[in-house]
Amino acid sequence: MASIKDVAAEAGVSVATVSRVLNDHPSVSAEARTRVLAAVETLGYRPNAVARSLRTDQTHTLGLVISDVLNPYFTELARSVEEEARALGYSVIIGNADERPDLQDHHVRNLLDRRIDGLLVSPTDGGSPLMLDAVRAGTPMVFVDRWIPGVDVPVVRADGQTAVRDLVAHLHGLGHRRLAIIAGPAATTTGRERVEAFREALAAYGLELPDAYTGQGDFQAESGRRVTEGFLDLPEPPEVVFAADNLMALGALDAVRARGLRVPDDIALAAFDDIRWFVHTDPPITAIAQPTGDLGRAAVRALVDRIEGRPGESVTLPARLVVRRSCGENPAETPVTNRSQS
Amino acid sequence: MASIKDVAAEAGVSVATVSRVLNDHPSVSAEARTRVLAAVETLGYRPNAVARSLRTDQTHTLGLVISDVLNPYFTELARSVEEEARALGYSVIIGNADERPDLQDHHVRNLLDRRIDGLLVSPTDGGSPLMLDAVRAGTPMVFVDRWIPGVDVPVVRADGQTAVRDLVAHLHGLGHRRLAIIAGPAATTTGRERVEAFREALAAYGLELPDAYTGQGDFQAESGRRVTEGFLDLPEPPEVVFAADNLMALGALDAVRARGLRVPDDIALAAFDDIRWFVHTDPPITAIAQPTGDLGRAAVRALVDRIEGRPGESVTLPARLVVRRSCGENPAETPVTNRSQS
DNA sequence: CACGTCGATGTAATCGATTCCAGGCGCGAT
DNA sequence: ATCGCGCCTGGAATCGATTACATCGACGTG
């Protein structure tokens, strides 16, 4: 590949001048500029980003470490992150942690080695020393969706509390009283918070959340299936299962169907995280929708603010309930919200 | 951040020795080695990948440019690509082209500027001058899923011809005679091939594929909806709609449902690309499944072979038909294949 | 004893950019 | 005519690594 020296030789100027033209520095004569640009054209020159980064100490790259790329929620998040980053002149390198702390660490280390300008993380766990060191060392960082308590890093996330209350109201209104939850890993904030919000919402109706109705999942489909099977084996199975993410809801659906039971007739199902496919499942699934695109964009803006020396603040956006048919018929309401989705 | 110089100073040796220790070069005394490693430890030193890349002219990074991250097929592909690359010591930077040639070019340019070691592309179109230049300039490249005819680059893809024949046999056996297809963009190989395979398979049964039954889609859900509406408006609508990818099938499902019609009673539906959710839609959708994971891994191996100076060959793997209920009941067969999926 | 060999180490060049600094030139003011 | 000031320009340092080459000492051998 042609280097800046080749361009300088071709244009008959020094490398300094070429560099000045390329970074449109003011003091370059019109003549030099045109000669350089012509040389760039004929040589098909493209600046070497690696060399530039070494010198300027900026890569114009953000790292995004997410917990699971196969989860449509994170895919959508990744997409909006990349979009906003591109608009602001940054590229994104995605690391998929697969809900595994060791893989998460691998990616964080890799990204740090590559001297990314900032890091967007949705932590799988309570935070490895590596990540905490990075924060302490001053690496610009922003948490998205999940976060690590006690670490001084902006957090961009959705607040599901109101939506969970709406969900419980909806369930209660349909006559359900025995409500169970498939929780996410206790090491994650979202894993804990969703259970707490659910418990509080139940309390408002004088309902309890017994241990038997609190299954421990890991945000993956298989755990949803396993936990649901446990629920169905209980002497008094719950009337509703609320899955703390969309993949576990999928697993729950599998488990229910494998027993030859039907949703919502035999057992109702609801999920945190709404995804396109929930409109098309049998039956369409009632879910709590996060403003995923907005979260991704806000997270990037916060991170870039930090990188470029501005404050960079935390953002919390509301999630909302989307009622479909998986919790039982509500003749007046269902057709409307269903149609609004299509 | 600490640099190699700091380590050298701390250990009381030269930078050359530090570098030798880090790259485990044979001629370093045991004593120097331990001193260097200790210094690395106390300083928390990590080599700067940017500097290293500049010097060695390798980034140990692959670029992956895919057509649409929101498409589960490509998400899965991306995941397996990253996995295999990691196993071989490479990182992956993903660029999402969103089926837009201009975005595809943006990412290719960006990746080239970053001096990635090799490029994995699933082209959205016939190939921009930029990409063709890169091939000519000797950038290691491999096409995956889709390719560009006439370009000398290994291709890793699935062959759907047999599976499409199986599909048509299945449909014919169920009594369907008026079969329609929602095609992908004519600029893509997969867009063209799937139509051709379908047409040939129909011919084997003495059936035609009239223009009215060939809708032009763009691999996005919205086009599937639009085309399907067109089909339903025909004086004699088709009995089956075969969507050339999973998103267009989703759009088709929307369109059918919006009319208050039912699958498969009013119209049958099948799709190219199988995804997890197809088991759970109403009804479960008959699809042609690609060995996505194998494709991703094979593509990475071919690319890394090229990068490291070995041949790097094209690979074609067979796709297979997965029968579910969306084309009509086949009492003997359906329960079995359906159960095998769960 | 002299010489060649080999292992361990350091010095310095290099990768391809950016940028500080100094110098040359033209021009207006004194 | 001289001076000073801007504008352009080039030389050279620099970023943090890798690596060719030189050096030096120890050791074995003829």
Coordinates of C-alpha atoms (C1' of nucleotides) in Angstrom, one line a residue, chain B residues 3-4 19 23 45 47-48 52 55, chain D residues 14-22:
Chain B
S3 CA 5.1 1.1 27.9
I4 CA 7.8 -1.3 27.1
S19 CA 10.3 -7.7 23.7
N23 CA 7.5 -13.0 22.3
Y45 CA 2.0 -3.8 31.6
P47 CA 1.6 -4.5 25.1
N48 CA 0.2 -1.9 22.8
R52 CA 2.8 -3.9 17.4
R55 CA 5.7 -2.6 13.2
Chain D
dT14 C1' 7.9 11.1 18.5
dC15 C1' 4.3 7.4 19.5
dG16 C1' 5.5 1.8 21.2
dA17 C1' 6.6 -1.9 19.5
dT18 C1' 10.0 -5.5 16.6
dT19 C1' 14.3 -7.0 14.8
dA20 C1' 18.8 -6.7 12.2
dC21 C1' 23.3 -6.1 13.5
dA22 C1' 27.1 -5.4 16.6

